[in-house]
PDB file of C-alpha atoms in Angstrom:
ATOM      1  CA  MET X   1      -3.071 -15.478   5.360  1.00 47.00           C
ATOM      2  CA  GLU X   2       0.370 -14.753   4.290  1.00 45.00           C
ATOM      3  CA  ILE X   3       1.611 -12.691   1.362  1.00 45.00           C
ATOM      4  CA  LYS X   4       5.002 -13.569  -0.029  1.00 45.00           C
ATOM      5  CA  GLU X   5       6.939 -11.427  -2.482  1.00 45.00           C
ATOM      6  CA  GLU X   6       8.846 -12.862  -5.385  1.00 47.00           C
ATOM      7  CA  GLY X   7      11.618 -10.994  -7.008  1.00 47.00           C
ATOM      8  CA  ALA X   8      11.611 -10.421 -10.767  1.00 45.00           C
ATOM      9  CA  SER X   9      14.643  -9.730 -12.895  1.00 41.00           C
ATOM     10  CA  GLU X  10      14.701  -7.067 -15.543  1.00 40.00           C
ATOM     11  CA  GLU X  11      16.421  -9.316 -18.007  1.00 40.00           C
ATOM     12  CA  GLY X  12      15.433 -12.781 -19.161  1.00 40.00           C
ATOM     13  CA  GLN X  13      17.350 -15.985 -18.692  1.00 39.00           C
ATOM     14  CA  HIS X  14      19.657 -17.253 -21.411  1.00 41.00           C
ATOM     15  CA  PHE X  15      18.765 -20.638 -22.799  1.00 42.00           C
ATOM     16  CA  LEU X  16      21.528 -21.493 -25.268  1.00 43.00           C
ATOM     17  CA  PRO X  17      24.824 -23.011 -24.263  1.00 47.00           C
ATOM     18  CA  THR X  18      27.594 -20.413 -23.925  1.00 50.00           C
ATOM     19  CA  ALA X  19      29.478 -21.645 -27.005  1.00 52.00           C
ATOM     20  CA  GLN X  20      26.384 -21.372 -29.203  1.00 48.00           C
ATOM     21  CA  ALA X  21      25.309 -18.012 -27.682  1.00 47.00           C
ATOM     22  CA  ASN X  22      28.745 -16.541 -28.484  1.00 53.00           C
ATOM     23  CA  ASP X  23      28.591 -17.544 -32.158  1.00 54.00           C
ATOM     24  CA  PRO X  24      26.514 -14.731 -33.832  1.00 50.00           C
ATOM     25  CA  GLY X  25      26.050 -16.822 -37.000  1.00 54.00           C
ATOM     26  CA  ASP X  26      23.985 -19.512 -35.225  1.00 52.00           C
ATOM     27  CA  CYS X  27      22.246 -17.367 -32.688  1.00 46.00           C
ATOM     28  CA  GLN X  28      18.801 -16.076 -33.443  1.00 51.00           C
ATOM     29  CA  PHE X  29      17.038 -16.011 -30.068  1.00 47.00           C
ATOM     30  CA  THR X  30      18.993 -16.225 -26.827  1.00 45.00           C
ATOM     31  CA  SER X  31      16.805 -14.601 -24.155  1.00 45.00           C
ATOM     32  CA  ILE X  32      13.301 -13.556 -23.144  1.00 44.00           C
ATOM     33  CA  GLN X  33      12.923  -9.872 -22.556  1.00 48.00           C
ATOM     34  CA  LYS X  34      10.516  -8.165 -20.145  1.00 48.00           C
ATOM     35  CA  THR X  35       7.281  -7.191 -21.886  1.00 59.00           C
ATOM     36  CA  PRO X  36       5.601  -3.807 -21.383  1.00 63.00           C
ATOM     37  CA  ASN X  37       2.190  -5.397 -20.585  1.00 69.00           C
ATOM     38  CA  GLU X  38       3.271  -7.086 -17.344  1.00 75.00           C
ATOM     39  CA  PRO X  39       0.720  -6.910 -14.543  1.00 75.00           C
ATOM     40  CA  GLN X  40       0.914  -4.016 -12.111  1.00 83.00           C
ATOM     41  CA  LEU X  41       0.157  -6.276  -9.097  1.00 89.00           C
ATOM     42  CA  GLU X  42      -0.162 -10.068  -9.005  1.00 91.00           C
ATOM     43  CA  PHE X  43      -0.403 -12.510  -6.066  1.00 92.00           C
ATOM     44  CA  ILE X  44      -1.498 -15.964  -5.118  1.00 93.00           C
ATOM     45  CA  LEU X  45      -3.527 -16.957  -2.058  1.00 95.00           C
ATOM     46  CA  ALA X  46      -3.297 -19.698   0.541  1.00 95.00           C
ATOM     47  CA  CYS X  47      -4.824 -20.145   3.975  1.00 95.00           C
ATOM     48  CA  LYS X  48      -3.422 -22.065   6.953  1.00 94.00           C
ATOM     49  CA  ASP X  49      -5.218 -23.640   9.923  1.00 92.00           C
ATOM     50  CA  LEU X  50      -8.705 -22.445   9.134  1.00 92.00           C
ATOM     51  CA  VAL X  51     -11.291 -23.238  11.857  1.00 89.00           C
ATOM     52  CA  ALA X  52     -14.551 -24.793  10.682  1.00 85.00           C
ATOM     53  CA  PRO X  53     -17.754 -23.231  12.083  1.00 78.00           C
ATOM     54  CA  VAL X  54     -18.916 -26.730  13.058  1.00 79.00           C
ATOM     55  CA  ARG X  55     -16.454 -29.055  14.669  1.00 79.00           C
ATOM     56  CA  ASP X  56     -15.109 -31.870  12.441  1.00 76.00           C
ATOM     57  CA  SER X  57     -16.878 -30.539   9.345  1.00 82.00           C
ATOM     58  CA  LYS X  58     -15.113 -30.288   5.951  1.00 86.00           C
ATOM     59  CA  LEU X  59     -14.359 -26.809   4.680  1.00 92.00           C
ATOM     60  CA  ASN X  60     -15.123 -25.759   1.078  1.00 92.00           C
ATOM     61  CA  THR X  61     -13.126 -22.506   0.995  1.00 94.00           C
ATOM     62  CA  LEU X  62     -13.379 -19.549  -1.400  1.00 94.00           C
ATOM     63  CA  VAL X  63     -11.703 -16.147  -1.122  1.00 95.00           C
ATOM     64  CA  GLN X  64     -13.507 -13.097  -2.491  1.00 96.00           C
ATOM     65  CA  ILE X  65     -11.262 -10.135  -3.515  1.00 96.00           C
ATOM     66  CA  SER X  66     -12.651  -6.632  -3.257  1.00 96.00           C
ATOM     67  CA  VAL X  67     -11.023  -3.209  -3.825  1.00 95.00           C
ATOM     68  CA  ILE X  68     -11.527   0.003  -1.950  1.00 93.00           C
ATOM     69  CA  HIS X  69     -10.378   2.920  -4.139  1.00 87.00           C
ATOM     70  CA  PRO X  70      -8.857   5.852  -2.236  1.00 86.00           C
ATOM     71  CA  VAL X  71     -11.025   8.569  -3.854  1.00 85.00           C
ATOM     72  CA  GLU X  72     -14.505   6.958  -3.891  1.00 84.00           C
ATOM     73  CA  GLN X  73     -14.047   4.923  -0.677  1.00 85.00           C
ATOM     74  CA  SER X  74     -16.508   2.479  -2.057  1.00 88.00           C
ATOM     75  CA  LEU X  75     -16.107  -1.333  -1.996  1.00 91.00           C
ATOM     76  CA  THR X  76     -15.951  -2.961  -5.466  1.00 92.00           C
ATOM     77  CA  ARG X  77     -15.874  -6.718  -5.923  1.00 94.00           C
ATOM     78  CA  TYR X  78     -12.890  -7.508  -8.121  1.00 95.00           C
ATOM     79  CA  SER X  79     -12.672 -11.349  -8.340  1.00 95.00           C
ATOM     80  CA  SER X  80     -12.785 -14.592  -6.420  1.00 94.00           C
ATOM     81  CA  THR X  81     -10.866 -17.833  -6.208  1.00 95.00           C
ATOM     82  CA  GLU X  82     -12.055 -21.295  -7.064  1.00 95.00           C
ATOM     83  CA  ILE X  83     -13.565 -23.398  -4.267  1.00 95.00           C
ATOM     84  CA  VAL X  84     -11.024 -25.644  -2.595  1.00 95.00           C
ATOM     85  CA  GLU X  85     -12.807 -28.602  -0.937  1.00 94.00           C
ATOM     86  CA  GLY X  86     -12.103 -30.549   2.265  1.00 92.00           C
ATOM     87  CA  THR X  87      -8.994 -28.879   3.725  1.00 93.00           C
ATOM     88  CA  ARG X  88      -8.069 -26.413   6.479  1.00 92.00           C
ATOM     89  CA  ASP X  89      -4.998 -25.384   4.482  1.00 95.00           C
ATOM     90  CA  PRO X  90      -6.238 -24.465   1.028  1.00 96.00           C
ATOM     91  CA  LEU X  91      -3.860 -23.337  -1.788  1.00 96.00           C
ATOM     92  CA  PHE X  92      -5.717 -21.594  -4.502  1.00 96.00           C
ATOM     93  CA  LEU X  93      -4.819 -22.138  -8.119  1.00 95.00           C
ATOM     94  CA  THR X  94      -6.624 -18.968  -9.220  1.00 90.00           C
ATOM     95  CA  GLY X  95      -4.293 -16.067  -8.583  1.00 91.00           C
ATOM     96  CA  VAL X  96      -5.163 -12.378  -8.519  1.00 93.00           C
ATOM     97  CA  THR X  97      -3.863 -10.116 -11.255  1.00 92.00           C
ATOM     98  CA  PHE X  98      -4.355  -6.323 -11.602  1.00 91.00           C
ATOM     99  CA  PRO X  99      -3.323  -5.397 -15.130  1.00 91.00           C
ATOM    100  CA  SER X 100      -1.038  -2.450 -15.732  1.00 88.00           C
ATOM    101  CA  GLU X 101      -4.001  -0.264 -16.860  1.00 88.00           C
ATOM    102  CA  TYR X 102      -5.994  -0.941 -13.678  1.00 89.00           C
ATOM    103  CA  PRO X 103      -6.178   2.189 -11.441  1.00 87.00           C
ATOM    104  CA  ILE X 104      -4.473   0.941  -8.298  1.00 85.00           C
ATOM    105  CA  TYR X 105      -2.405   3.103  -6.095  1.00 86.00           C
ATOM    106  CA  GLU X 106      -0.360   2.793  -2.855  1.00 87.00           C
ATOM    107  CA  GLU X 107      -3.438   4.057  -0.959  1.00 90.00           C
ATOM    108  CA  THR X 108      -5.791   1.452  -2.594  1.00 91.00           C
ATOM    109  CA  LYS X 109      -6.963  -1.117  -0.044  1.00 93.00           C
ATOM    110  CA  ILE X 110      -7.578  -4.773  -1.023  1.00 94.00           C
ATOM    111  CA  LYS X 111     -10.015  -6.705   1.089  1.00 95.00           C
ATOM    112  CA  LEU X 112      -9.878 -10.472   1.203  1.00 95.00           C
ATOM    113  CA  THR X 113     -12.859 -12.288   2.608  1.00 95.00           C
ATOM    114  CA  VAL X 114     -12.663 -16.043   3.261  1.00 94.00           C
ATOM    115  CA  TYR X 115     -15.889 -18.044   2.952  1.00 92.00           C
ATOM    116  CA  ASP X 116     -16.946 -21.625   3.744  1.00 91.00           C
ATOM    117  CA  VAL X 117     -19.246 -22.454   0.799  1.00 90.00           C
ATOM    118  CA  LYS X 118     -22.266 -24.482   1.783  1.00 83.00           C
ATOM    119  CA  ASP X 119     -23.980 -24.914  -1.540  1.00 75.00           C
ATOM    120  CA  LYS X 120     -21.651 -25.237  -4.532  1.00 68.00           C
ATOM    121  CA  SER X 121     -24.455 -25.803  -7.081  1.00 67.00           C
ATOM    122  CA  HIS X 122     -25.284 -22.139  -7.112  1.00 58.00           C
ATOM    123  CA  ASP X 123     -22.977 -19.586  -8.756  1.00 53.00           C
ATOM    124  CA  THR X 124     -23.040 -17.378  -5.641  1.00 54.00           C
ATOM    125  CA  ILE X 125     -21.536 -17.081  -2.240  1.00 57.00           C
ATOM    126  CA  ALA X 126     -24.896 -16.153  -0.586  1.00 47.00           C
ATOM    127  CA  ASN X 127     -25.177 -19.674   0.858  1.00 48.00           C
ATOM    128  CA  SER X 128     -21.788 -19.312   2.568  1.00 54.00           C
ATOM    129  CA  SER X 129     -20.423 -18.366   5.938  1.00 58.00           C
ATOM    130  CA  ARG X 130     -17.428 -16.189   6.661  1.00 67.00           C
ATOM    131  CA  ILE X 131     -14.543 -17.935   8.300  1.00 61.00           C
TER     132      ILE X 131
END
């Protein structure tokens, strides 16, 4: 798995043409400002070259996200992705977002566990195997 960082600017992008933006009489909204409720941590997940437990079988991949808090040292399930079917290189549409009020620190550990889901009809990963 690979984690990529994306930069974020402090100011929004201007959407009006320069001539219109410079005329205060016509200009009511020229930019989007950063909101105070932005997530504290946000990332997307993708896997590459996963190996199936049985040769030539199709993978149905799911990633479970757990958090280990520095004080308690206990593992807490936080969320999971959707199941991506039939590929060794899944790109998950479900991202992971920790809101600004979530107690996450530099010492917090995030555990990502990749599963090959055997039975998609149940709402559980019990019938799955780790990859």
